[in-house]
XYZ file of C-alpha atoms in Angstrom:
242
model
C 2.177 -20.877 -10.500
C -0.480 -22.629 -8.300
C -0.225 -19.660 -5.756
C -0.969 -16.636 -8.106
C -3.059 -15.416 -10.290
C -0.645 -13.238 -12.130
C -2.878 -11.960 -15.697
C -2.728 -8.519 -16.399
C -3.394 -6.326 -13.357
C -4.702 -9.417 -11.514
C -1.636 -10.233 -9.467
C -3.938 -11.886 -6.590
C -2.580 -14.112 -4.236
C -5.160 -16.647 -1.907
C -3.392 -16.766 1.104
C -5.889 -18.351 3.438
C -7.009 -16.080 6.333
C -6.091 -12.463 4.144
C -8.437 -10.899 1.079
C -7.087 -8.159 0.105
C -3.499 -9.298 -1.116
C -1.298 -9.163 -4.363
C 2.150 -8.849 -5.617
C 2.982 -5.779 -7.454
C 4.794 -7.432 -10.108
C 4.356 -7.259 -13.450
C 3.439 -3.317 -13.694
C 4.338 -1.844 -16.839
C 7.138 0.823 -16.585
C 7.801 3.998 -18.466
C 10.689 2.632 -20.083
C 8.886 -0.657 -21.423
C 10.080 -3.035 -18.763
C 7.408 -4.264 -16.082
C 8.160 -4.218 -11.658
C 9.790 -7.879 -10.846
C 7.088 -10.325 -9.080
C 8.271 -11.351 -5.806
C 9.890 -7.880 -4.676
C 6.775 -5.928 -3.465
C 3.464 -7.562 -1.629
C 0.854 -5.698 -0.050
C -1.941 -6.761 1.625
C -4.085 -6.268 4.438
C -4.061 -7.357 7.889
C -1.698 -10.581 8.017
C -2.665 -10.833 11.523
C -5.423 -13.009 10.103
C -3.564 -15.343 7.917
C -3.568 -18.750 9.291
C -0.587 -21.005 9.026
C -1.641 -22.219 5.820
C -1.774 -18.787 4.838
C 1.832 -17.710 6.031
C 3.077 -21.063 4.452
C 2.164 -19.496 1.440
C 3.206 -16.001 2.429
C 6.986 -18.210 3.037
C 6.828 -19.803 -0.416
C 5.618 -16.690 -2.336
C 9.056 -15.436 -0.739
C 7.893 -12.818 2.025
C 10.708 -12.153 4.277
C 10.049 -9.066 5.706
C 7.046 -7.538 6.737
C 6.166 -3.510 6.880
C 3.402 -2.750 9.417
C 2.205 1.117 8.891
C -0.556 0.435 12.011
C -0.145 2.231 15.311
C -1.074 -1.008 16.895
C -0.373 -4.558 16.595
C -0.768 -7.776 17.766
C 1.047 -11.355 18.293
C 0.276 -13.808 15.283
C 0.723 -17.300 13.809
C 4.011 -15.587 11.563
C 7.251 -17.602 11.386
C 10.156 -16.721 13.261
C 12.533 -16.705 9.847
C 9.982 -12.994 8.807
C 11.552 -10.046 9.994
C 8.312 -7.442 11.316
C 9.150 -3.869 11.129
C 6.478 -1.178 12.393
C 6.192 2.414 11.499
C 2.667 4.141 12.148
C 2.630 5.776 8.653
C -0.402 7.762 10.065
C 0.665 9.511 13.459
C -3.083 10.367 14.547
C -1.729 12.245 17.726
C -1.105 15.396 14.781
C -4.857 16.601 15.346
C -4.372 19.303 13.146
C -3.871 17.112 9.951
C -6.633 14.283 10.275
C -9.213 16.885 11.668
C -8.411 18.368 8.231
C -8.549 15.149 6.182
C -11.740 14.227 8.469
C -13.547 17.400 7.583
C -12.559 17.791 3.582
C -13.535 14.338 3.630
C -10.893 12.907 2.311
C -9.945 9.517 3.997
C -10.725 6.492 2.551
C -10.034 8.090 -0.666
C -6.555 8.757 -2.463
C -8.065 12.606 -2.104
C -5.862 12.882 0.610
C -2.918 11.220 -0.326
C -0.961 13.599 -1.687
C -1.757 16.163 1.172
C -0.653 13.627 3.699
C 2.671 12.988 1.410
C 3.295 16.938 1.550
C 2.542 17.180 5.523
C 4.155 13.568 6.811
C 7.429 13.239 4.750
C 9.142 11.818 7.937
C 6.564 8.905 8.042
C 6.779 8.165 4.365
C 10.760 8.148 4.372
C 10.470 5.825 7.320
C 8.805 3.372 5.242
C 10.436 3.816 1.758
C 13.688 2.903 3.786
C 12.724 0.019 5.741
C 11.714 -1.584 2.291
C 15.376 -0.410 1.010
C 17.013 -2.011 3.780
C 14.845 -5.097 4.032
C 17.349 -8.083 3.862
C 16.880 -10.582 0.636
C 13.540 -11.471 -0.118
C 10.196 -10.279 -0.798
C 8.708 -7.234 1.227
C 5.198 -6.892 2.399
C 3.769 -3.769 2.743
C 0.067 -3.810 4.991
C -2.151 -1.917 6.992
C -5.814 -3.040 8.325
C -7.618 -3.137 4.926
C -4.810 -2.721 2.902
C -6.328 0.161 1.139
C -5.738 2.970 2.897
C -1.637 3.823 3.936
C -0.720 0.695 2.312
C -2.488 2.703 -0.896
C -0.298 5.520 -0.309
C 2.919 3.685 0.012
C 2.440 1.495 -2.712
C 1.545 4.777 -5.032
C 4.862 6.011 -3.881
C 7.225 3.220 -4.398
C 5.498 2.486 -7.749
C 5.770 5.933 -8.904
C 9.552 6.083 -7.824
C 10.126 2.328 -9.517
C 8.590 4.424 -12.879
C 5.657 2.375 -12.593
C 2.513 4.523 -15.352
C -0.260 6.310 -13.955
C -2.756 4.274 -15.313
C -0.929 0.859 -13.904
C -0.820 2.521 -10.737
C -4.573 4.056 -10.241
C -5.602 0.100 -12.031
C -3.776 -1.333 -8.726
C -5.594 0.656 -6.193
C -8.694 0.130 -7.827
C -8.742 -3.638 -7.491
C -8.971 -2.947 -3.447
C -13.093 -1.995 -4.290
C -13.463 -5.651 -5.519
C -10.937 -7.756 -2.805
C -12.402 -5.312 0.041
C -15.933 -6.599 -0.714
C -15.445 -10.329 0.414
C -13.790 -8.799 3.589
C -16.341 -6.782 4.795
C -18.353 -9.387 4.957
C -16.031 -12.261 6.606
C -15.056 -9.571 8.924
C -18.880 -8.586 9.807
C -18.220 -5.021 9.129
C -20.177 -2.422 7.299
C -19.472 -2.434 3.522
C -17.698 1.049 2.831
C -18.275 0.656 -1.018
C -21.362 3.030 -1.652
C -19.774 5.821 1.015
C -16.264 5.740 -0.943
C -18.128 6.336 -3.992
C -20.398 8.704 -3.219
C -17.661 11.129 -1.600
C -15.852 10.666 -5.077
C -19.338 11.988 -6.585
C -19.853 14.895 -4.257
C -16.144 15.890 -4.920
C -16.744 15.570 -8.751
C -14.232 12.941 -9.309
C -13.255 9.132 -9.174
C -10.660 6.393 -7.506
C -8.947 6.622 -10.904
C -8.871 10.147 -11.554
C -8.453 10.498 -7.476
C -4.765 8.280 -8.335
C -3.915 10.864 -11.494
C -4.120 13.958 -9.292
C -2.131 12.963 -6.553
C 0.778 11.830 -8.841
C 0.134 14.611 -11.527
C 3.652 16.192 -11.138
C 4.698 14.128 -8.117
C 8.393 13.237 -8.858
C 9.035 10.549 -5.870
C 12.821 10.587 -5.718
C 13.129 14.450 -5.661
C 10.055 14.388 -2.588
C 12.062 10.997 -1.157
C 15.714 13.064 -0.919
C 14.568 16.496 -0.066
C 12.463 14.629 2.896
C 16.008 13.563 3.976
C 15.967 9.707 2.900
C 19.722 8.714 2.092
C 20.851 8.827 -1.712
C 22.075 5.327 -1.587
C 18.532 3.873 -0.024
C 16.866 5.445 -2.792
C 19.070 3.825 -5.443
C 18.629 0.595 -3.870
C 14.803 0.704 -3.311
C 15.034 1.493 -7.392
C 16.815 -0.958 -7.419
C 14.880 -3.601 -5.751
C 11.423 -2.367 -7.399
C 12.583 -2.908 -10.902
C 15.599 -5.135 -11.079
C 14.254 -8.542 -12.499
C-alpha cells in the first residue's frame, strides 16, 4: 500500500500539497468489526494539493468531495470529482459563535456538541451529501481539517458505531499533522493556545471527545433533525460495509 500508512490509528495518507489527511478506515466498532478504508477521507484544505497530490487523492479512490467552508476557490482537482459545498458553520448566526467565542470554545471539541444541538440543519446537510455521494470514496475537509471536519467526522463515526476512544484517538492525531502545517503555511502555531484553554477549562482533547458523545445517539439526533430514514441507512451503510 505505497500510498498509506494504515497501522493502528495511523491511517495517514502523503498526498503532496495537503498535511493534515487520513482515511478513517480501520476504526474498531462496537460490534468487533472495524469502518472499511476507502469510504471516508478527511483532510484539510485540498485546495493545496498539487496534481501529484490529487493523482493520489484519484487512486486512493476520492470521488466526491464535501467542502463545509463558506468560501472556496478554483483548484488543480479533476473533472471526474464531484465538489459539493455546505458551510457547516453559518457565521451570519451571531448569537451562536459570539457564544462559542466568549466560552472559549472553538478550536476545541468543547463546542461541538453545542453546535450539534443549535445547527442540526447544517449537520443533516452534510451527513446526506456523504449518503448520496455516488460510488467511491468521500472526502470530508475544511481549512485545517480540525475544526468542522472534527465535528462531522465525530458524527458519522459515532453513527457508523465507531468507540469513543477510536474516535477521540482520531481527532487527536490533528495536534501532530497540524504542526508541519503551521509552519509550511507561515501561520502561528495554535498548539500551546488549544492546550492551555483545555487546562483553564479543567479538561483535555480526549476527554473534550468523551463529553460531547457521552449519551449522543447520532441516528436518533440525525432523524429527529429531519434527515430521511433511508439516507441514514445508507450512510450506515457506506461507513461500515466492507
Amino acid at each position: 500500500m505505497p500510498l498509506d500508512e494504515k497501522g493502528p490509528f495511523v491511517p495517514h495518507l502523503s498526498w503532496e500539497g495537503c498535511h493534515n489527511t487520513r482515511d478513517l478506515g480501520g476504526l474498531p466498532l462496537h460490534d468487533g468489526g472495524q469502518t472499511p478504508f476507502g469510504a471516508l477521507i478527511r483532510s484539510d484544505n485540498p485546495e493545496r494539493l498539487t496534481a501529484a497530490g490529487w493523482a493520489a487523492a484519484v487512486a486512493h479512490g476520492v470521488r466526491t468531495v464535501v467542502d463545509l467552508r463558506e468560501v472556496s476557490r478554483l483548484d488543480l482537482r479533476p473533472a471526474d470529482v464531484t465538489t459539493v459545498r455546505i458551510d457547516l458553520d453559518d457565521m451570519a448566526d451571531e448569537v451562536i459563535w459570539n457564544h462559542i467565542r466568549d466560552n472559549e470554545l472553538d478550536g476545541t471539541p468543547l463546542y461541538y456538541r453545542y453546535f450539534l444541538e443549535a445547527k442540526p440543519a447544517q449537520c443533516v446537510a452534510v451527513a446526506t451529501a456523504v449518503a448520496r455521494a455516488p460510488e467511491g470514496g468521500v472526502l470530508i475537509h475544511c481549512e485545517l481539517g480540525r475544526d468542522r471536519t472534527g465535528l462531522i467526522a465525530m458524527l458519522l463515526l459515532s453513527l457508523a458505531g465507531v468507540t469513543p476512544e477510536a474516535i477521540a484517538e482520531d481527532y487527536a492525531l490533528s495536534t501532530l499533522r497540524l504542526v508541519p502545517l503551521y509552519a509550511a503555511w507561515g501561520i502561528a502555531d495554535q498548539t500551546a493556545e488549544i492546550e492551555q484553554i483545555l487546562r483553564t477549562k479543567g479538561t483535555t482533547l480526549r476527554a473534550a471527545v468523551y463529553d460531547a458523545l457521552d449519551g449522543f445517539d447520532a441516528e436518533k439526533y440525525l432523524l429527529a433533525a429531519g434527515m430521511d430514514p433511508a439516507d441514514v441507512t445508507a450512510l450506515k451503510t457506506r461507513l461500515t460495509r466492507p
